[in-house]
CSV table of C-alpha atoms and ligand atoms in Angstrom, one decimal:
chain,number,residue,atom,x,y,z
A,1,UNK,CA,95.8,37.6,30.8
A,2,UNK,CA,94.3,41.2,32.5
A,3,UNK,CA,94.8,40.5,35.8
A,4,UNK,CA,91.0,40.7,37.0
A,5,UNK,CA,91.4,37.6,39.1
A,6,UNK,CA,93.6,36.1,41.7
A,7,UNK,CA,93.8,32.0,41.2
A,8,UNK,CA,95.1,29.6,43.8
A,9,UNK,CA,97.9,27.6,42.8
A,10,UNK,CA,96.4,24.1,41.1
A,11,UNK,CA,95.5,24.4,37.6
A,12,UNK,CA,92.3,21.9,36.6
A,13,UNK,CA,92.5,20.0,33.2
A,14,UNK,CA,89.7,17.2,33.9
A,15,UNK,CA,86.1,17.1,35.0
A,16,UNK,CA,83.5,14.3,35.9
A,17,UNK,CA,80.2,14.6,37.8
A,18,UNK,CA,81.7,16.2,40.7
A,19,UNK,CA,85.2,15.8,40.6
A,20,UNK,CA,87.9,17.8,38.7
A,21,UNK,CA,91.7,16.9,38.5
A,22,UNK,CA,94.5,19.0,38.6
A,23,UNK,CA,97.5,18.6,36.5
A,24,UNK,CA,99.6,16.5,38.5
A,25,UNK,CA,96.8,14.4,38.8
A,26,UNK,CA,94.9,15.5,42.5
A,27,UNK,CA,91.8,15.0,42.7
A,28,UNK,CA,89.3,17.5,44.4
A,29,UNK,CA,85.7,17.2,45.6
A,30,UNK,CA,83.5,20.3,43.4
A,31,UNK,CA,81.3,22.2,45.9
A,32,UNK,CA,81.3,25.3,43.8
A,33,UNK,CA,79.9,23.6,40.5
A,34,UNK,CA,82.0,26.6,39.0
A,35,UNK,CA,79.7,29.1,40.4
A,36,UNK,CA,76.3,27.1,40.1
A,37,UNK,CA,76.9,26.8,36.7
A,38,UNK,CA,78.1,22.4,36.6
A,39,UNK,CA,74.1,21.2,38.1
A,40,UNK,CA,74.1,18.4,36.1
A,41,UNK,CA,78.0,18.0,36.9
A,42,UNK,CA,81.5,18.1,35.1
A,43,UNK,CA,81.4,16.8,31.5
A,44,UNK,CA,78.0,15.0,31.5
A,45,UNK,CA,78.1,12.2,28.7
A,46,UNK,CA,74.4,13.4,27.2
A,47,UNK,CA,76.1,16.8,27.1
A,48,UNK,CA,79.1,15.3,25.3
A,49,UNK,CA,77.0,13.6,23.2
A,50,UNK,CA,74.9,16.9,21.8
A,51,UNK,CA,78.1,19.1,21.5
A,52,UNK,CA,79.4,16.4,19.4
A,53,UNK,CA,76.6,15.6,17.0
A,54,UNK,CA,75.2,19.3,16.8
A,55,UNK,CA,78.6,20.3,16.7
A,56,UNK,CA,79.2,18.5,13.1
A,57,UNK,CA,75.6,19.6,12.0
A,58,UNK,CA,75.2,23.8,12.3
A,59,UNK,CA,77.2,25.5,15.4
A,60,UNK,CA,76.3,29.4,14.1
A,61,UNK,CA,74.4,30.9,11.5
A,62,UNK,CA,73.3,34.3,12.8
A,63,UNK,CA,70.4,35.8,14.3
A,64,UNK,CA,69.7,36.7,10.6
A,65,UNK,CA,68.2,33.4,9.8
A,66,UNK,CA,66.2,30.4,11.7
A,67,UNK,CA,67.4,27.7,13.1
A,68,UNK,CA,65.2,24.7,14.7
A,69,UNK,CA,66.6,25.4,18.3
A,70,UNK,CA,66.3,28.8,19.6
A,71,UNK,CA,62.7,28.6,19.2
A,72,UNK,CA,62.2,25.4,20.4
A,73,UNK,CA,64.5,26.5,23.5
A,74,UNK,CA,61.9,29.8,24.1
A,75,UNK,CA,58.8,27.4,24.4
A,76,UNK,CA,60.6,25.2,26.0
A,77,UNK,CA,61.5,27.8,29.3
A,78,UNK,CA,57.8,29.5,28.4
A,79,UNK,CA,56.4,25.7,28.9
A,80,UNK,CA,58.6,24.8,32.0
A,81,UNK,CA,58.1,27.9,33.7
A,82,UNK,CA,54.0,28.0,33.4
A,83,UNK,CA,54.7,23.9,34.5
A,84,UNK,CA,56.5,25.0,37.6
A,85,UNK,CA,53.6,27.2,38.7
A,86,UNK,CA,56.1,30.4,38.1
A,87,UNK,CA,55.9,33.7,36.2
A,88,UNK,CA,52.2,32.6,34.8
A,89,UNK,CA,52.7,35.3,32.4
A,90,UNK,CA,55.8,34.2,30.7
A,91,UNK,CA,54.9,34.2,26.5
A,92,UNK,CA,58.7,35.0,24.9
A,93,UNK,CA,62.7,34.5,25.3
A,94,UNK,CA,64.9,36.5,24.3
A,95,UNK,CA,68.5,34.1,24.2
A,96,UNK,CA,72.0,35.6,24.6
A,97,UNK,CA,75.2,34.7,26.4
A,98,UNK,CA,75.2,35.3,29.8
A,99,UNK,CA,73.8,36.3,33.0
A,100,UNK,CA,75.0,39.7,32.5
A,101,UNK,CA,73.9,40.2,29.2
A,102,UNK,CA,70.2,38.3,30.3
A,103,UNK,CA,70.2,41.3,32.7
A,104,UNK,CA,71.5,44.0,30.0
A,105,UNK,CA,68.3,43.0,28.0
A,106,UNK,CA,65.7,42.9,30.9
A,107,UNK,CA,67.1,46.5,31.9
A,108,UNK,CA,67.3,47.6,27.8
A,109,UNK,CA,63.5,46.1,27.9
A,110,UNK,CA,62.6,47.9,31.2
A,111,UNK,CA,63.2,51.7,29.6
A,112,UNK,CA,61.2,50.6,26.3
A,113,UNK,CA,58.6,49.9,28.3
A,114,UNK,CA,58.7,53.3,30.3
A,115,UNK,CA,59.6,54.7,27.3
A,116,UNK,CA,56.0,53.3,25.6
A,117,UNK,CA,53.9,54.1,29.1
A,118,UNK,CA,55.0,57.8,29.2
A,119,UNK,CA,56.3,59.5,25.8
A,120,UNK,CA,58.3,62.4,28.6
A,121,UNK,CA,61.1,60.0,29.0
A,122,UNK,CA,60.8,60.6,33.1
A,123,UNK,CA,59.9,57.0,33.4
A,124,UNK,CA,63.5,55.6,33.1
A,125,UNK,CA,64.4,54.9,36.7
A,126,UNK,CA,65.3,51.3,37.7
A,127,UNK,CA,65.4,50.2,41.3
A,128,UNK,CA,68.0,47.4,42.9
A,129,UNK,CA,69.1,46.5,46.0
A,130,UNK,CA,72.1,46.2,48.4
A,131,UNK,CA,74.1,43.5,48.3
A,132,UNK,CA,72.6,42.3,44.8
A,133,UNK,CA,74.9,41.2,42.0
A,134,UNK,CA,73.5,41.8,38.6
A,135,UNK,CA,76.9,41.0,36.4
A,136,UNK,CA,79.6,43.3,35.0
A,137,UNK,CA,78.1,45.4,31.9
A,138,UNK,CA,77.2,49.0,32.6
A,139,UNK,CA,73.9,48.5,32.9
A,140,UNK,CA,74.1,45.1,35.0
A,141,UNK,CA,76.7,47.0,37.2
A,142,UNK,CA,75.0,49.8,37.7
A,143,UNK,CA,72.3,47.9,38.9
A,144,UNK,CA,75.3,46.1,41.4
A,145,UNK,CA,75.4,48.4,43.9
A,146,UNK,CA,79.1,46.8,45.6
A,147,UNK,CA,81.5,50.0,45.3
A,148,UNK,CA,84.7,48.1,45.1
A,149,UNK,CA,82.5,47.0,41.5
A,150,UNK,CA,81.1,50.3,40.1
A,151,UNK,CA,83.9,52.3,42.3
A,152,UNK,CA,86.8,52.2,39.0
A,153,UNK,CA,84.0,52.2,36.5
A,154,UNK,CA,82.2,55.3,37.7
A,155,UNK,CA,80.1,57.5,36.9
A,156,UNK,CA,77.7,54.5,36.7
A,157,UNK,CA,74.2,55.1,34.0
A,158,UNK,CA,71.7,57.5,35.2
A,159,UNK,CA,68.7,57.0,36.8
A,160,UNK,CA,69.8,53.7,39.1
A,161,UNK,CA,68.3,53.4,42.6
A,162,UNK,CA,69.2,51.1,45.6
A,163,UNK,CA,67.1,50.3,48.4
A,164,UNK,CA,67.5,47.5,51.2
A,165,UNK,CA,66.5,43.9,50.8
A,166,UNK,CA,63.5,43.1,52.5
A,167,UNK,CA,62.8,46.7,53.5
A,168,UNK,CA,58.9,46.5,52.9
A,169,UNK,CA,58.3,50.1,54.5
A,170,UNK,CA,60.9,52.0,52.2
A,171,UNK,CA,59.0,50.4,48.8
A,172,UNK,CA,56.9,53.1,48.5
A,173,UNK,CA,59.2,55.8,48.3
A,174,UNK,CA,61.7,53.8,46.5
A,175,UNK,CA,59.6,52.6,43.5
A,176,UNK,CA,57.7,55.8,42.1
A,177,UNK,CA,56.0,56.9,39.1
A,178,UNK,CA,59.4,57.5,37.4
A,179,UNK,CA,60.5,53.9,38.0
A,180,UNK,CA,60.5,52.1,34.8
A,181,UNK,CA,61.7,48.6,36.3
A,182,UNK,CA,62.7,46.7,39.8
A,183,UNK,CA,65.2,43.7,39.4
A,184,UNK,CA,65.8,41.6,42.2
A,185,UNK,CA,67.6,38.1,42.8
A,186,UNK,CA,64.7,36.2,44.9
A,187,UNK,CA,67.8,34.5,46.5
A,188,UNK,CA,71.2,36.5,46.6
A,189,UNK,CA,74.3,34.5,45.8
A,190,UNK,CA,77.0,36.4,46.1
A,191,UNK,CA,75.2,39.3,48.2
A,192,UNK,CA,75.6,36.4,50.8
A,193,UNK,CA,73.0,33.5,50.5
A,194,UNK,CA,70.4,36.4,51.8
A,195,UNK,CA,66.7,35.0,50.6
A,196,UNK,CA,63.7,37.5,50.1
A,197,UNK,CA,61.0,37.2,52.0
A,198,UNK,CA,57.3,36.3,50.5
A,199,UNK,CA,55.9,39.7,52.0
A,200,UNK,CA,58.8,41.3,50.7
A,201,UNK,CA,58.5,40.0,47.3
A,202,UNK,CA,54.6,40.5,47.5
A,203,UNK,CA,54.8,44.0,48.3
A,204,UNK,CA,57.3,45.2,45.5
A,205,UNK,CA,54.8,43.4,42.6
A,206,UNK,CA,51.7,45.2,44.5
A,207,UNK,CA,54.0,48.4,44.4
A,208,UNK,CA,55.2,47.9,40.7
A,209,UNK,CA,51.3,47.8,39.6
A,210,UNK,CA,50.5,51.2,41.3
A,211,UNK,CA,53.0,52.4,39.4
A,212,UNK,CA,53.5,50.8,35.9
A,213,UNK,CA,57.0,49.2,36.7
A,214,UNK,CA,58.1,46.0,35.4
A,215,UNK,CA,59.3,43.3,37.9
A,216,UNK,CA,62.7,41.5,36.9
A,217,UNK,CA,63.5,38.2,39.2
A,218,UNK,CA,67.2,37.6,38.4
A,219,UNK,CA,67.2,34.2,39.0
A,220,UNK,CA,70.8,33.4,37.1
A,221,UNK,CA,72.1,32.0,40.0
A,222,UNK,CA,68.9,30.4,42.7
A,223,UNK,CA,67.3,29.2,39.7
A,224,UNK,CA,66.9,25.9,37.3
A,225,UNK,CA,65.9,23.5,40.3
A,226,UNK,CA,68.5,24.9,42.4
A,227,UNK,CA,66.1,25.5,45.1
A,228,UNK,CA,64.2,22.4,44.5
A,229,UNK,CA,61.4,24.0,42.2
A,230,UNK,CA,62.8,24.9,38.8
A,231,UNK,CA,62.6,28.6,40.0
A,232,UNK,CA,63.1,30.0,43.3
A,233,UNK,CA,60.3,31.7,43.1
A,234,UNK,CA,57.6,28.8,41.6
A,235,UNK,CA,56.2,28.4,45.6
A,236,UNK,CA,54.8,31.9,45.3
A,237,UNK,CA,51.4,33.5,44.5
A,238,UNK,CA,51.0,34.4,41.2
A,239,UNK,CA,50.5,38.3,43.2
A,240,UNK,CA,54.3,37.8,43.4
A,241,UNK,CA,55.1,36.7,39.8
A,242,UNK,CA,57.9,39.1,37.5
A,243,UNK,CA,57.2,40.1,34.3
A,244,UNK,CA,60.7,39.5,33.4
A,245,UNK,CA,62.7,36.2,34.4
A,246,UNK,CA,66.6,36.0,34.0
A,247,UNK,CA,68.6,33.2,33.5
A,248,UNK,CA,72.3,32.0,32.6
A,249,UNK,CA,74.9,29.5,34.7
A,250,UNK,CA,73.0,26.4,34.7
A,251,UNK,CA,71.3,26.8,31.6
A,252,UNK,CA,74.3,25.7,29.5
A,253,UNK,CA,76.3,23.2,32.8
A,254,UNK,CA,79.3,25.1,31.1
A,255,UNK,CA,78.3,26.1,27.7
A,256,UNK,CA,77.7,30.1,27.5
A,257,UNK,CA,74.2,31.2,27.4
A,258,UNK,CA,71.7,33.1,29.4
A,259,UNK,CA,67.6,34.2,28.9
A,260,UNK,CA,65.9,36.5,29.5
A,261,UNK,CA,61.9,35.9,29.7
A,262,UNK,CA,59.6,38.6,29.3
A,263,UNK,CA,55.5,38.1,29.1
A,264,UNK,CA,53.3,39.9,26.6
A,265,UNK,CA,53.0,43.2,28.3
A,266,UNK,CA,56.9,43.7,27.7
A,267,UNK,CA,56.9,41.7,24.5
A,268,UNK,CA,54.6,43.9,22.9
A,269,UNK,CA,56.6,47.0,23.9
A,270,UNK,CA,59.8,45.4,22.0
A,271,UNK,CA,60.0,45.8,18.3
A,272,UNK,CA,62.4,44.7,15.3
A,273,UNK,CA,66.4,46.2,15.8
A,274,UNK,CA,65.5,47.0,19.5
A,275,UNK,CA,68.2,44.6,20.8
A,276,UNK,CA,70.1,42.2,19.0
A,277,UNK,CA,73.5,39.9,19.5
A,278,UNK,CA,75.8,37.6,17.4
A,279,UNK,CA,76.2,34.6,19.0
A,280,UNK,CA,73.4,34.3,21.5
A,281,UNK,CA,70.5,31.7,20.3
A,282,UNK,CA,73.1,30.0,18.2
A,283,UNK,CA,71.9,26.0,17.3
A,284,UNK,CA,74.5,24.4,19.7
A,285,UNK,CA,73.8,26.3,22.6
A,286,UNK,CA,70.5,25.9,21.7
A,287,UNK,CA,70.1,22.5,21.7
A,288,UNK,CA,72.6,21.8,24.6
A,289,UNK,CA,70.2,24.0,27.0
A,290,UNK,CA,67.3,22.6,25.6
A,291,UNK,CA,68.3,19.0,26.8
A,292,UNK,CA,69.6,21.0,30.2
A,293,UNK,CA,66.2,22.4,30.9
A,294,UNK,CA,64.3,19.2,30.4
A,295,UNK,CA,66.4,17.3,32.5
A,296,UNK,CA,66.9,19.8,35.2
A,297,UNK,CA,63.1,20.4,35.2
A,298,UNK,CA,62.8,16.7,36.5
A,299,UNK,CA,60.5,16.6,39.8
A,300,UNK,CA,62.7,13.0,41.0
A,301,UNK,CA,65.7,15.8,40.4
A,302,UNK,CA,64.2,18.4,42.4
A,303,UNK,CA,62.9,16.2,45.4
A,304,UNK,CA,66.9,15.0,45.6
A,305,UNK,CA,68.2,18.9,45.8
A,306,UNK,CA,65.7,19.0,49.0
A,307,UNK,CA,66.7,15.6,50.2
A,308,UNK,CA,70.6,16.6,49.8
A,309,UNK,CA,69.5,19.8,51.6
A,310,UNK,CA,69.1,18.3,54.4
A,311,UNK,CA,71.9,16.4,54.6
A,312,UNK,CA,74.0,19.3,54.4
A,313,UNK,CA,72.2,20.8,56.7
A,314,UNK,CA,72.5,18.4,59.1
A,315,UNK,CA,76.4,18.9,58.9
A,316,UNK,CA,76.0,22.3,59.5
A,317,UNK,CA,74.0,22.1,62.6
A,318,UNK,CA,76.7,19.4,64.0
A,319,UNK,CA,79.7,22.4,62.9
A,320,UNK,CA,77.6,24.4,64.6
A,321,UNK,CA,77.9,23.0,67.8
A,322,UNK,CA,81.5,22.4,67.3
A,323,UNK,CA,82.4,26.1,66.5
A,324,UNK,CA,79.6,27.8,67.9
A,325,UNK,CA,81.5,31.3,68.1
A,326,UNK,CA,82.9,30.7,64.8
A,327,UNK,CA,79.4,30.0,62.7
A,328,UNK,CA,76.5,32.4,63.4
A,329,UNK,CA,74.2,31.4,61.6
A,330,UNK,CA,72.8,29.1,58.1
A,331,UNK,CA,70.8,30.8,55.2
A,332,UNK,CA,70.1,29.4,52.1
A,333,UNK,CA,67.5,26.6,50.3
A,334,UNK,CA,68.0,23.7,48.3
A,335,UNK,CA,71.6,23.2,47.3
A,336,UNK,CA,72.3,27.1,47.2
A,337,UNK,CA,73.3,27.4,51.0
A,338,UNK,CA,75.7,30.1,53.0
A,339,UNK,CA,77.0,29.4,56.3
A,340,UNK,CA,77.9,32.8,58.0
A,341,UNK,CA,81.2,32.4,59.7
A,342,UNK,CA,81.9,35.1,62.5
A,343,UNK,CA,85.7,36.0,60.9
A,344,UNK,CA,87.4,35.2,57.5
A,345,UNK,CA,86.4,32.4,55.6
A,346,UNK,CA,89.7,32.2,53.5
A,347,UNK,CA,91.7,30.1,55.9
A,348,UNK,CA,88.8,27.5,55.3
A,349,UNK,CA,88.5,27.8,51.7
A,350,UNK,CA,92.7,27.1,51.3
A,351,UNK,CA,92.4,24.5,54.4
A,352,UNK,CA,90.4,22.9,52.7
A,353,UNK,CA,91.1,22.9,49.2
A,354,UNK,CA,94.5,21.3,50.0
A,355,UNK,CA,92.5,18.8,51.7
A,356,UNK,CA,91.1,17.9,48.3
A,357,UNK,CA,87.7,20.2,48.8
A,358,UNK,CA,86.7,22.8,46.7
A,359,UNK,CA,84.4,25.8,48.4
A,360,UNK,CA,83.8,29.1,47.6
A,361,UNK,CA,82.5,32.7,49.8
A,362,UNK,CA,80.4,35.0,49.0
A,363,UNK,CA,78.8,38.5,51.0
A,364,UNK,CA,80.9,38.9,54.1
A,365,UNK,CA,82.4,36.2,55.5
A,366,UNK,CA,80.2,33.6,54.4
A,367,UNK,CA,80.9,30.5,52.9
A,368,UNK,CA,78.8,29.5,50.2
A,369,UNK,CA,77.6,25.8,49.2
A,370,UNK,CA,76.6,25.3,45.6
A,371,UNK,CA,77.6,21.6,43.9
A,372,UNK,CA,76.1,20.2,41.4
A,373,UNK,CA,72.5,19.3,41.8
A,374,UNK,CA,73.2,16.0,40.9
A,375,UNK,CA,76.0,15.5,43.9
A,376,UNK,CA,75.1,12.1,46.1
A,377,UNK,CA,74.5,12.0,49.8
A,378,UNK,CA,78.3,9.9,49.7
A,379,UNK,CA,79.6,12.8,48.1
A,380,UNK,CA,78.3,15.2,50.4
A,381,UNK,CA,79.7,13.4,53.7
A,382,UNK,CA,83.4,13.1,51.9
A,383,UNK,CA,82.6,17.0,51.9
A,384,UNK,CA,81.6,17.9,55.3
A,385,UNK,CA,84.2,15.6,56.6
A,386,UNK,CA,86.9,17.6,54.8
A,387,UNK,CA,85.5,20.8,56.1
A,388,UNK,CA,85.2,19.7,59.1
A,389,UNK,CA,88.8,19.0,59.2
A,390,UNK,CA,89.8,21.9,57.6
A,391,UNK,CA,87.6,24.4,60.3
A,392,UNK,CA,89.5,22.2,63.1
A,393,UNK,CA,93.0,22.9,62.2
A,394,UNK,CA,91.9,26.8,61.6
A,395,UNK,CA,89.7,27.3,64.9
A,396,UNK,CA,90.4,25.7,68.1
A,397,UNK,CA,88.1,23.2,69.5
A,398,UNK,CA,85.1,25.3,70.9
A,399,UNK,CA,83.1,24.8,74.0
A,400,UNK,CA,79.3,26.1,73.3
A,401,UNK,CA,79.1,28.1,76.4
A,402,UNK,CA,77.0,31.5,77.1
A,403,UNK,CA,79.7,34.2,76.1
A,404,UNK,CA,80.6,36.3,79.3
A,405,UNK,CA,81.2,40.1,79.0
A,406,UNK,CA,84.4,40.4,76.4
A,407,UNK,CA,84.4,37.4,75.5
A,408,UNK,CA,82.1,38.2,72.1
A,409,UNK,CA,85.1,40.2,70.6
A,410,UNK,CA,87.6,37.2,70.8
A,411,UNK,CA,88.4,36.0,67.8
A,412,UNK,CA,88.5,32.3,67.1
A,413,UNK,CA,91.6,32.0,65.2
B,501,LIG,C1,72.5,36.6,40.3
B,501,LIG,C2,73.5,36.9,39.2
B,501,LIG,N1,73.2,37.7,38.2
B,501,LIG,C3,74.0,37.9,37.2
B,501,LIG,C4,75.3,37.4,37.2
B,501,LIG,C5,76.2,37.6,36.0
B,501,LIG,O1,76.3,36.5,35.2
B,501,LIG,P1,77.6,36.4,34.2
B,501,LIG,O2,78.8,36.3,35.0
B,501,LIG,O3,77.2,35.1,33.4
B,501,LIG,O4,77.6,37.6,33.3
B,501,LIG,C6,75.6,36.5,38.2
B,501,LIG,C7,77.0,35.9,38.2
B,501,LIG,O5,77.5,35.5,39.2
B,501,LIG,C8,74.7,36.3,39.2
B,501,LIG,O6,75.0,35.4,40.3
């Protein structure tokens, strides 16, 4: 294996709902839902169940011919999404992979666009922002401005812009008449549970429309209900909507696959042999995301992500008082939540993993919830309880008293 990861020592072989086992057999509690991606939990049984029957009826066949599941797939996430009050002007999918590769065809669909709107070619510029994570391709990644990511990989593509999250006043000299395309997560997840703001979110569409930029929400990892609406961005006026929606993780609980939605103005603008891929749209992935998306597009679903919300949150307010130096502060909504921890998280994360706990970080220092959507309020307190023990035996007991002068550069462990 090319070393691109470092793993902690147990190795999993077993999965159900939110458990995994190791191979001698220890059980751990799943917070991470392997990155957002297990929301309807570890080897669901309907899941099973359509891998096994689609799997002995047609797994590939090539974009080269129809099959009755990638379109039923597209309307399905063009009928959901107009459902959910989001993107209004979603008509078309495009099915591949992954989140990066969703991305790779938003960006690929971006400069067609510019290309169409101004024959020069100046119109090719796309705009990101700090502490965004887009995926690992060249264009995804040059669209992830983290240098320890682009750093070995440089020079990134031309024409790439970053700009700050939630920064309304720099929009206007960020986006010009040479951008081509914005793409922004509406929640980041690995940027550090950091959620736009309505008036930030607002002002980049209003900005895109002076200039004839397409808006991409990459909403691979705060979207499919993971928020409590099946997008993160289905509370907001339709001023705010994207004209291109990316999605992966959840969309196959496991299985690879990712989408990218575009509406007619970028449709339109895309023509035979523009993009293409292999695999992506194939009948088993099809059909295994179709079922995902009508179950995860369940409102009884959704009201549980904001009940179990605030259950965790209620944990976290407790911790807070606990280790009041140690945790500064809780972002986050639905079951994608970050609690910002004033040193390193690690400690935590191997404290209490060999308490039977799994939990992940993200941004810095942050410790990032995101279990399976379908995780039970039991489940949740057999959680906090092992985190709680694990931040007790790596910071001392705290006393939440005003800081005096020096005291805010102790460190708690
Ligand atoms: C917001 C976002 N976009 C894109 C990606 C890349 O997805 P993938 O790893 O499936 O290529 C990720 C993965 O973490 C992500 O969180």
């Amino acid at each position: 294996m090319v070393p691109t990861y470092v793993r902690p020592p147990p190795m999993f072989h077993k999965g159900e709902g939110c458990y995994l086992w190791d191979v001698e057999n220890r059980k751990y509690l799943d917070f991470t839902a392997g990155i957002a991606v297990n929301a309807l939990g570890h080897c669901d049984p309907e899941m099973t169940k359509i891998m096994y029957q689609q799997g002995a009826t047609l797994v590939h066949t090539s974009n080269l011919y129809h099959n009755p599941w990638t379109g039923a797939l597209s309307k399905l996430l063009v009928e959901k999404t107009l459902e959910a009050g989001a993107m209004h002007t979603a008509s078309k999918a495009f099915i591949c992979n992954s989140g990066s590769e969703a991305n790779e065809a938003a960006i690929k669909f971006a400069r067609k666009v510019g290309k169409m709107v101004d024959e020069s070619g100046a119109k090719h510029e796309l705009v990101s922002f700090h502490n965004s994570f887009h995926g690992r391709t060249m264009g995804s990644l040059s669209a992830t401005p983290n240098p320890k990511y682009q750093k070995p990989f440089a020079p990134m593509l031309p024409g790439f812009k970053y700009g700050t999250y939630n920064d309304i006043s720099a929009i206007e000299d960020l986006v010009g008449p040479n951008t081509c395309g914005v793409i922004i997560e509406p929640i980041q997840g690995e940027g550090g549970v950091n959620v736009a703001s309505d008036e930030f979110l607002l002002a980049l569409r209003k900005r895109c429309d002076e200039v004839g930029a397409v808006l991409i929400y990459d909403e691979i990892q705060c979207g499919l209900s993971r928020t409590g609406t099946l997008w993160a961005h289905s509370s907001l006026p339709k001023e705010a909507h994207p004209d291109i929606l990316t999605t992966a993780k959840a969309l196959g609980n496991g299985f690879p696959i990712g989408a990218t939605l575009v509406n007619e103005h970028v449709a339109t603008k895309i023509v035979t042999g523009d993009h293409g891929t292999t695999f992506g749209g194939n009948p088993l992935g099809c059909r295994l995301a179709h079922s995902i998306v009508s179950r995860l597009s369940d409102q009884r679903l959704q009201q549980g992500v904001l009940q179990k919300e605030t259950v965790f949150r209620k944990h976290f307010e407790r911790l807070r008082k606990r280790f009041p130096k140690t945790i500064t502060e809780v972002r986050g909504r639905g079951l994608i939540l970050g609690l910002q921890l004033s040193g390193d998280p690690n400690p935590v994360v191997t404290a209490a993993r060999e308490r039977g706990l799994l939990v992940i970080t993200c941004g810095t220092n942050t410790l990032r919830f995101v279990p399976p959507l379908v995780i039970s309020e039991e489940e949740i307190e057999e959680g906090m309880r092992i985190l709680e023990e694990a931040m007790s035996v790596v910071f001392k007991e705290q006393t939440p008293v005003e800081p005096t002068k020096g005291q805010e550069e102790m460190q708690d462990s």
